[in-house]
Amino acid sequence: MGLGREFKEFAMKGNVIDLAVGVVIGAAFGKIVSSLVADVIMPPLGLATGGIDFKEKAVTLLAAGADGKPVILKYGMFLQTIFEFLIIALALFLVIKGINALKRPPPPSPSAPPPPPTKEEQLLTEIRDLLAKK
């Protein structure tokens, strides 16, 4: 079997195509969440904390490093990334919870009443009751 044919079989499997679609949609969703955090959530949060812009929050560790550039610890960007992660995790949780709710089996129907006793069982029950009275 040729390498080209093997690759074609591999690439055309349903799982590979589904994975590719998932990656593209995930990347687009990531951009939406990044915009939500940066443009919608962080400005009011900064306003509530006295006009602080979290993107700008940083600590200069060294004024000039070996290459002449300052060494900066950008903890504000890290906080923003954490907010983005939490929103993505929450959204995925809600989506998976919704999908699982759709997959749940319907509640079991009430069990049917037991079949009535046969004539033999009725006769045996009567005999037992008569013997118990004696």
Tab-separated table of N, CA and C in Angstrom:
chain	number	residue	atom	x	y	z
A	1	MET	N	0.850	-1.170	0.000
A	1	MET	CA	0.000	0.000	0.000
A	1	MET	C	0.899	1.237	0.000
A	2	GLY	N	0.581	2.171	-0.858
A	2	GLY	CA	1.403	3.363	-0.980
A	2	GLY	C	1.185	4.338	0.165
A	3	LEU	N	2.186	5.150	0.378
A	3	LEU	CA	2.127	6.139	1.454
A	3	LEU	C	0.976	7.116	1.229
A	4	GLY	N	0.785	7.520	-0.016
A	4	GLY	CA	-0.296	8.464	-0.332
A	4	GLY	C	-1.665	7.880	-0.025
A	5	ARG	N	-1.860	6.611	-0.355
A	5	ARG	CA	-3.141	5.958	-0.112
A	5	ARG	C	-3.382	5.778	1.393
A	6	GLU	N	-2.330	5.412	2.114
A	6	GLU	CA	-2.447	5.265	3.565
A	6	GLU	C	-2.838	6.593	4.219
A	7	PHE	N	-2.172	7.667	3.760
A	7	PHE	CA	-2.476	8.983	4.324
A	7	PHE	C	-3.910	9.382	4.008
A	8	LYS	N	-4.364	9.107	2.803
A	8	LYS	CA	-5.729	9.453	2.414
A	8	LYS	C	-6.728	8.710	3.304
A	9	GLU	N	-6.508	7.426	3.562
A	9	GLU	CA	-7.405	6.671	4.427
A	9	GLU	C	-7.409	7.239	5.846
A	10	PHE	N	-6.232	7.609	6.322
A	10	PHE	CA	-6.129	8.179	7.657
A	10	PHE	C	-6.854	9.520	7.732
A	11	ALA	N	-6.612	10.390	6.763
A	11	ALA	CA	-7.165	11.746	6.791
A	11	ALA	C	-8.673	11.753	6.576
A	12	MET	N	-9.203	10.763	5.901
A	12	MET	CA	-10.623	10.764	5.598
A	12	MET	C	-11.463	10.022	6.635
A	13	LYS	N	-10.831	9.522	7.679
A	13	LYS	CA	-11.603	8.902	8.748
A	13	LYS	C	-12.458	9.967	9.412
A	14	GLY	N	-13.630	9.574	9.871
A	14	GLY	CA	-14.558	10.524	10.487
A	14	GLY	C	-13.979	11.222	11.694
A	15	ASN	N	-13.212	10.523	12.515
A	15	ASN	CA	-12.688	11.120	13.742
A	15	ASN	C	-11.724	12.260	13.449
A	16	VAL	N	-10.906	12.112	12.424
A	16	VAL	CA	-9.932	13.151	12.107
A	16	VAL	C	-10.642	14.419	11.645
A	17	ILE	N	-11.653	14.268	10.816
A	17	ILE	CA	-12.388	15.434	10.323
A	17	ILE	C	-13.156	16.089	11.470
A	18	ASP	N	-13.785	15.283	12.327
A	18	ASP	CA	-14.493	15.845	13.487
A	18	ASP	C	-13.539	16.609	14.396
A	19	LEU	N	-12.350	16.061	14.592
A	19	LEU	CA	-11.352	16.728	15.421
A	19	LEU	C	-10.936	18.065	14.802
A	20	ALA	N	-10.744	18.084	13.503
A	20	ALA	CA	-10.353	19.326	12.826
A	20	ALA	C	-11.436	20.392	12.977
A	21	VAL	N	-12.682	19.999	12.813
A	21	VAL	CA	-13.786	20.951	12.973
A	21	VAL	C	-13.826	21.453	14.420
A	22	GLY	N	-13.623	20.549	15.376
A	22	GLY	CA	-13.618	20.949	16.781
A	22	GLY	C	-12.515	21.937	17.098
A	23	VAL	N	-11.333	21.739	16.516
A	23	VAL	CA	-10.211	22.649	16.761
A	23	VAL	C	-10.514	24.034	16.206
A	24	VAL	N	-11.069	24.094	15.000
A	24	VAL	CA	-11.393	25.389	14.384
A	24	VAL	C	-12.455	26.111	15.199
A	25	ILE	N	-13.502	25.397	15.602
A	25	ILE	CA	-14.556	26.024	16.401
A	25	ILE	C	-14.014	26.437	17.767
A	26	GLY	N	-13.155	25.617	18.356
A	26	GLY	CA	-12.554	25.954	19.640
A	26	GLY	C	-11.698	27.209	19.564
A	27	ALA	N	-10.946	27.355	18.473
A	27	ALA	CA	-10.119	28.556	18.310
A	27	ALA	C	-10.997	29.799	18.190
A	28	ALA	N	-12.085	29.690	17.439
A	28	ALA	CA	-12.996	30.832	17.298
A	28	ALA	C	-13.655	31.145	18.639
A	29	PHE	N	-14.026	30.117	19.382
A	29	PHE	CA	-14.639	30.321	20.695
A	29	PHE	C	-13.651	30.983	21.647
A	30	GLY	N	-12.384	30.599	21.546
A	30	GLY	CA	-11.351	31.213	22.381
A	30	GLY	C	-11.218	32.695	22.119
A	31	LYS	N	-11.320	33.088	20.857
A	31	LYS	CA	-11.247	34.518	20.518
A	31	LYS	C	-12.445	35.264	21.086
A	32	ILE	N	-13.614	34.641	21.013
A	32	ILE	CA	-14.817	35.284	21.550
A	32	ILE	C	-14.673	35.484	23.058
A	33	VAL	N	-14.192	34.466	23.746
A	33	VAL	CA	-14.025	34.571	25.199
A	33	VAL	C	-12.958	35.605	25.546
A	34	SER	N	-11.869	35.630	24.788
A	34	SER	CA	-10.832	36.640	25.044
A	34	SER	C	-11.397	38.037	24.904
A	35	SER	N	-12.210	38.257	23.888
A	35	SER	CA	-12.832	39.566	23.707
A	35	SER	C	-13.817	39.862	24.830
A	36	LEU	N	-14.577	38.854	25.244
A	36	LEU	CA	-15.527	39.046	26.338
A	36	LEU	C	-14.794	39.488	27.603
A	37	VAL	N	-13.701	38.824	27.916
A	37	VAL	CA	-12.963	39.161	29.127
A	37	VAL	C	-12.306	40.536	28.988
A	38	ALA	N	-11.596	40.749	27.883
A	38	ALA	CA	-10.832	41.993	27.722
A	38	ALA	C	-11.722	43.218	27.532
A	39	ASP	N	-12.830	43.058	26.798
A	39	ASP	CA	-13.633	44.221	26.424
A	39	ASP	C	-14.905	44.410	27.235
A	40	VAL	N	-15.381	43.349	27.900
A	40	VAL	CA	-16.645	43.459	28.626
A	40	VAL	C	-16.463	43.296	30.134
A	41	ILE	N	-15.705	42.300	30.552
A	41	ILE	CA	-15.595	42.024	31.993
A	41	ILE	C	-14.526	42.877	32.664
A	42	MET	N	-13.350	42.972	32.074
A	42	MET	CA	-12.240	43.670	32.734
A	42	MET	C	-12.457	45.180	32.885
A	43	PRO	N	-13.029	45.905	31.910
A	43	PRO	CA	-13.229	47.348	32.134
A	43	PRO	C	-14.113	47.662	33.345
A	44	PRO	N	-15.289	47.019	33.516
A	44	PRO	CA	-16.054	47.316	34.734
A	44	PRO	C	-15.336	46.868	36.006
A	45	LEU	N	-14.614	45.764	35.916
A	45	LEU	CA	-13.858	45.306	37.077
A	45	LEU	C	-12.765	46.320	37.432
A	46	GLY	N	-12.107	46.855	36.421
A	46	GLY	CA	-11.105	47.889	36.658
A	46	GLY	C	-11.730	49.153	37.229
A	47	LEU	N	-12.921	49.509	36.735
A	47	LEU	CA	-13.622	50.681	37.239
A	47	LEU	C	-14.031	50.474	38.697
A	48	ALA	N	-14.480	49.266	39.010
A	48	ALA	CA	-14.889	48.969	40.383
A	48	ALA	C	-13.705	48.983	41.348
A	49	THR	N	-12.519	48.717	40.820
A	49	THR	CA	-11.323	48.715	41.677
A	49	THR	C	-10.572	50.035	41.600
A	50	GLY	N	-11.256	51.084	41.161
A	50	GLY	CA	-10.642	52.411	41.162
A	50	GLY	C	-9.911	52.743	39.873
A	51	GLY	N	-10.373	52.251	38.750
A	51	GLY	CA	-9.772	52.586	37.464
A	51	GLY	C	-8.516	51.814	37.133
A	52	ILE	N	-8.333	50.681	37.752
A	52	ILE	CA	-7.135	49.877	37.494
A	52	ILE	C	-7.313	49.114	36.190
A	53	ASP	N	-6.315	49.204	35.318
A	53	ASP	CA	-6.288	48.409	34.090
A	53	ASP	C	-5.394	47.207	34.361
A	54	PHE	N	-5.998	46.042	34.414
A	54	PHE	CA	-5.243	44.855	34.790
A	54	PHE	C	-4.152	44.506	33.786
A	55	LYS	N	-4.354	44.855	32.508
A	55	LYS	CA	-3.326	44.562	31.502
A	55	LYS	C	-2.023	45.290	31.813
A	56	GLU	N	-2.140	46.441	32.412
A	56	GLU	CA	-0.973	47.268	32.685
A	56	GLU	C	-0.269	46.902	33.989
A	57	LYS	N	-0.885	46.064	34.799
A	57	LYS	CA	-0.286	45.716	36.086
A	57	LYS	C	0.939	44.831	35.878
A	58	ALA	N	2.061	45.280	36.387
A	58	ALA	CA	3.316	44.547	36.239
A	58	ALA	C	4.297	45.017	37.301
A	59	VAL	N	5.308	44.209	37.513
A	59	VAL	CA	6.376	44.546	38.444
A	59	VAL	C	7.684	44.467	37.665
A	60	THR	N	8.471	45.532	37.722
A	60	THR	CA	9.766	45.525	37.067
A	60	THR	C	10.775	44.864	38.001
A	61	LEU	N	11.295	43.721	37.539
A	61	LEU	CA	12.265	42.988	38.351
A	61	LEU	C	13.676	43.534	38.177
A	62	LEU	N	13.980	43.972	36.962
A	62	LEU	CA	15.305	44.501	36.661
A	62	LEU	C	15.134	45.604	35.628
A	63	ALA	N	15.678	46.797	35.919
A	63	ALA	CA	15.493	47.946	35.030
A	63	ALA	C	16.062	47.689	33.644
A	64	ALA	N	17.180	47.028	33.552
A	64	ALA	CA	17.771	46.723	32.253
A	64	ALA	C	18.470	45.375	32.360
A	65	GLY	N	18.000	44.422	31.553
A	65	GLY	CA	18.603	43.098	31.548
A	65	GLY	C	19.873	43.084	30.722
A	66	ALA	N	20.368	41.903	30.410
A	66	ALA	CA	21.599	41.742	29.645
A	66	ALA	C	21.469	42.318	28.241
A	67	ASP	N	20.266	42.263	27.671
A	67	ASP	CA	20.066	42.793	26.322
A	67	ASP	C	19.611	44.245	26.327
A	68	GLY	N	19.559	44.878	27.484
A	68	GLY	CA	19.184	46.291	27.583
A	68	GLY	C	17.701	46.503	27.812
A	69	LYS	N	16.896	45.441	27.728
A	69	LYS	CA	15.450	45.558	27.947
A	69	LYS	C	15.151	45.252	29.411
A	70	PRO	N	14.122	45.904	29.960
A	70	PRO	CA	13.781	45.624	31.356
A	70	PRO	C	13.167	44.226	31.500
A	71	VAL	N	13.358	43.636	32.664
A	71	VAL	CA	12.756	42.343	32.983
A	71	VAL	C	11.496	42.636	33.784
A	72	ILE	N	10.327	42.285	33.189
A	72	ILE	CA	9.040	42.671	33.775
A	72	ILE	C	8.206	41.418	34.063
A	73	LEU	N	7.584	41.392	35.229
A	73	LEU	CA	6.656	40.329	35.601
A	73	LEU	C	5.243	40.884	35.397
A	74	LYS	N	4.548	40.429	34.353
A	74	LYS	CA	3.229	40.956	33.984
A	74	LYS	C	2.130	40.119	34.633
A	75	TYR	N	1.875	40.361	35.908
A	75	TYR	CA	0.861	39.583	36.611
A	75	TYR	C	-0.553	39.980	36.209
A	76	GLY	N	-0.748	41.178	35.694
A	76	GLY	CA	-2.074	41.609	35.236
A	76	GLY	C	-2.552	40.785	34.049
A	77	MET	N	-1.664	40.525	33.113
A	77	MET	CA	-2.010	39.686	31.958
A	77	MET	C	-2.320	38.264	32.425
A	78	PHE	N	-1.581	37.803	33.444
A	78	PHE	CA	-1.822	36.472	33.984
A	78	PHE	C	-3.218	36.389	34.601
A	79	LEU	N	-3.620	37.422	35.348
A	79	LEU	CA	-4.963	37.443	35.934
A	79	LEU	C	-6.030	37.425	34.853
A	80	GLN	N	-5.807	38.180	33.791
A	80	GLN	CA	-6.774	38.215	32.694
A	80	GLN	C	-6.881	36.840	32.033
A	81	THR	N	-5.767	36.157	31.881
A	81	THR	CA	-5.775	34.817	31.298
A	81	THR	C	-6.528	33.841	32.202
A	82	ILE	N	-6.391	34.001	33.497
A	82	ILE	CA	-7.132	33.148	34.439
A	82	ILE	C	-8.634	33.382	34.290
A	83	PHE	N	-9.057	34.654	34.163
A	83	PHE	CA	-10.475	34.948	33.960
A	83	PHE	C	-10.971	34.292	32.669
A	84	GLU	N	-10.182	34.381	31.609
A	84	GLU	CA	-10.568	33.757	30.339
A	84	GLU	C	-10.732	32.251	30.510
A	85	PHE	N	-9.786	31.624	31.203
A	85	PHE	CA	-9.865	30.182	31.421
A	85	PHE	C	-11.130	29.807	32.192
A	86	LEU	N	-11.432	30.565	33.250
A	86	LEU	CA	-12.614	30.254	34.057
A	86	LEU	C	-13.897	30.383	33.243
A	87	ILE	N	-13.963	31.375	32.375
A	87	ILE	CA	-15.161	31.543	31.545
A	87	ILE	C	-15.269	30.402	30.537
A	88	ILE	N	-14.155	30.016	29.926
A	88	ILE	CA	-14.182	28.901	28.972
A	88	ILE	C	-14.579	27.618	29.698
A	89	ALA	N	-14.020	27.388	30.874
A	89	ALA	CA	-14.359	26.180	31.634
A	89	ALA	C	-15.835	26.171	32.012
A	90	LEU	N	-16.379	27.305	32.419
A	90	LEU	CA	-17.792	27.390	32.767
A	90	LEU	C	-18.670	27.122	31.549
A	91	ALA	N	-18.313	27.726	30.415
A	91	ALA	CA	-19.101	27.516	29.197
A	91	ALA	C	-19.076	26.050	28.778
A	92	LEU	N	-17.904	25.424	28.821
A	92	LEU	CA	-17.817	24.006	28.457
A	92	LEU	C	-18.604	23.138	29.435
A	93	PHE	N	-18.540	23.466	30.712
A	93	PHE	CA	-19.304	22.717	31.713
A	93	PHE	C	-20.791	22.777	31.399
A	94	LEU	N	-21.287	23.983	31.085
A	94	LEU	CA	-22.714	24.137	30.792
A	94	LEU	C	-23.113	23.395	29.524
A	95	VAL	N	-22.255	23.433	28.496
A	95	VAL	CA	-22.559	22.723	27.257
A	95	VAL	C	-22.595	21.220	27.500
A	96	ILE	N	-21.597	20.693	28.194
A	96	ILE	CA	-21.544	19.248	28.450
A	96	ILE	C	-22.695	18.826	29.361
A	97	LYS	N	-23.041	19.657	30.333
A	97	LYS	CA	-24.168	19.338	31.200
A	97	LYS	C	-25.457	19.273	30.395
A	98	GLY	N	-25.631	20.189	29.454
A	98	GLY	CA	-26.815	20.171	28.590
A	98	GLY	C	-26.858	18.941	27.702
A	99	ILE	N	-25.713	18.564	27.147
A	99	ILE	CA	-25.658	17.372	26.297
A	99	ILE	C	-25.961	16.128	27.118
A	100	ASN	N	-25.399	16.036	28.314
A	100	ASN	CA	-25.663	14.884	29.173
A	100	ASN	C	-27.129	14.813	29.582
A	101	ALA	N	-27.774	15.964	29.767
A	101	ALA	CA	-29.197	15.961	30.116
A	101	ALA	C	-30.024	15.412	28.960
A	102	LEU	N	-29.603	15.678	27.742
A	102	LEU	CA	-30.320	15.149	26.583
A	102	LEU	C	-30.096	13.650	26.414
A	103	LYS	N	-28.967	13.144	26.885
A	103	LYS	CA	-28.637	11.734	26.744
A	103	LYS	C	-29.264	10.853	27.813
A	104	ARG	N	-29.753	11.417	28.885
A	104	ARG	CA	-30.284	10.610	29.990
A	104	ARG	C	-31.448	9.759	29.505
A	105	PRO	N	-31.496	8.526	29.966
A	105	PRO	CA	-32.626	7.677	29.562
A	105	PRO	C	-33.910	8.162	30.220
A	106	PRO	N	-35.040	7.890	29.586
A	106	PRO	CA	-36.299	8.313	30.206
A	106	PRO	C	-36.520	7.561	31.511
A	107	PRO	N	-37.254	8.167	32.426
A	107	PRO	CA	-37.477	7.483	33.702
A	107	PRO	C	-38.199	6.157	33.460
A	108	PRO	N	-37.877	5.157	34.254
A	108	PRO	CA	-38.502	3.851	34.032
A	108	PRO	C	-40.006	3.928	34.262
A	109	SER	N	-40.745	3.212	33.414
A	109	SER	CA	-42.200	3.190	33.573
A	109	SER	C	-42.541	2.346	34.795
A	110	PRO	N	-43.675	2.642	35.416
A	110	PRO	CA	-44.033	1.856	36.597
A	110	PRO	C	-44.163	0.380	36.213
A	111	SER	N	-43.700	-0.470	37.101
A	111	SER	CA	-43.706	-1.892	36.788
A	111	SER	C	-45.140	-2.410	36.714
A	112	ALA	N	-45.344	-3.368	35.824
A	112	ALA	CA	-46.665	-3.954	35.641
A	112	ALA	C	-47.023	-4.775	36.880
A	113	PRO	N	-48.304	-4.811	37.218
A	113	PRO	CA	-48.696	-5.610	38.387
A	113	PRO	C	-48.415	-7.090	38.119
A	114	PRO	N	-48.123	-7.821	39.155
A	114	PRO	CA	-47.826	-9.244	38.943
A	114	PRO	C	-49.053	-9.961	38.383
A	115	PRO	N	-48.822	-10.996	37.596
A	115	PRO	CA	-49.974	-11.723	37.022
A	115	PRO	C	-50.777	-12.405	38.128
A	116	PRO	N	-52.061	-12.586	37.892
A	116	PRO	CA	-52.879	-13.226	38.937
A	116	PRO	C	-52.426	-14.675	39.145
A	117	PRO	N	-52.639	-15.198	40.349
A	117	PRO	CA	-52.195	-16.574	40.617
A	117	PRO	C	-52.984	-17.577	39.758
A	118	THR	N	-52.310	-18.652	39.435
A	118	THR	CA	-52.966	-19.700	38.643
A	118	THR	C	-53.962	-20.449	39.526
A	119	LYS	N	-54.801	-21.293	38.897
A	119	LYS	CA	-55.801	-22.061	39.656
A	119	LYS	C	-55.117	-22.999	40.649
A	120	GLU	N	-53.993	-23.561	40.254
A	120	GLU	CA	-53.267	-24.446	41.167
A	120	GLU	C	-52.804	-23.691	42.404
A	121	GLU	N	-52.260	-22.462	42.186
A	121	GLU	CA	-51.795	-21.663	43.319
A	121	GLU	C	-52.960	-21.283	44.221
A	122	GLN	N	-54.121	-20.967	43.616
A	122	GLN	CA	-55.292	-20.612	44.420
A	122	GLN	C	-55.736	-21.807	45.278
A	123	LEU	N	-55.765	-22.994	44.669
A	123	LEU	CA	-56.148	-24.185	45.417
A	123	LEU	C	-55.161	-24.474	46.540
A	124	LEU	N	-53.877	-24.355	46.256
A	124	LEU	CA	-52.868	-24.586	47.290
A	124	LEU	C	-52.991	-23.567	48.418
A	125	THR	N	-53.314	-22.328	48.093
A	125	THR	CA	-53.491	-21.291	49.103
A	125	THR	C	-54.689	-21.631	49.988
A	126	GLU	N	-55.785	-22.094	49.364
A	126	GLU	CA	-56.967	-22.466	50.144
A	126	GLU	C	-56.659	-23.644	51.073
A	127	ILE	N	-55.945	-24.635	50.553
A	127	ILE	CA	-55.590	-25.787	51.381
A	127	ILE	C	-54.711	-25.350	52.551
A	128	ARG	N	-53.746	-24.468	52.293
A	128	ARG	CA	-52.889	-23.966	53.360
A	128	ARG	C	-53.696	-23.248	54.420
A	129	ASP	N	-54.632	-22.390	53.975
A	129	ASP	CA	-55.436	-21.653	54.938
A	129	ASP	C	-56.316	-22.578	55.774
A	130	LEU	N	-56.875	-23.620	55.136
A	130	LEU	CA	-57.703	-24.590	55.876
A	130	LEU	C	-56.871	-25.344	56.904
A	131	LEU	N	-55.675	-25.752	56.510
A	131	LEU	CA	-54.805	-26.466	57.444
A	131	LEU	C	-54.385	-25.568	58.591
A	132	ALA	N	-54.211	-24.291	58.318
A	132	ALA	CA	-53.785	-23.358	59.369
A	132	ALA	C	-54.917	-23.144	60.386
A	133	LYS	N	-56.168	-23.264	59.961
A	133	LYS	CA	-57.289	-23.077	60.875
A	133	LYS	C	-57.458	-24.261	61.803
A	134	LYS	N	-57.040	-25.454	61.417
A	134	LYS	CA	-57.231	-26.662	62.238
A	134	LYS	C	-56.256	-26.767	63.317
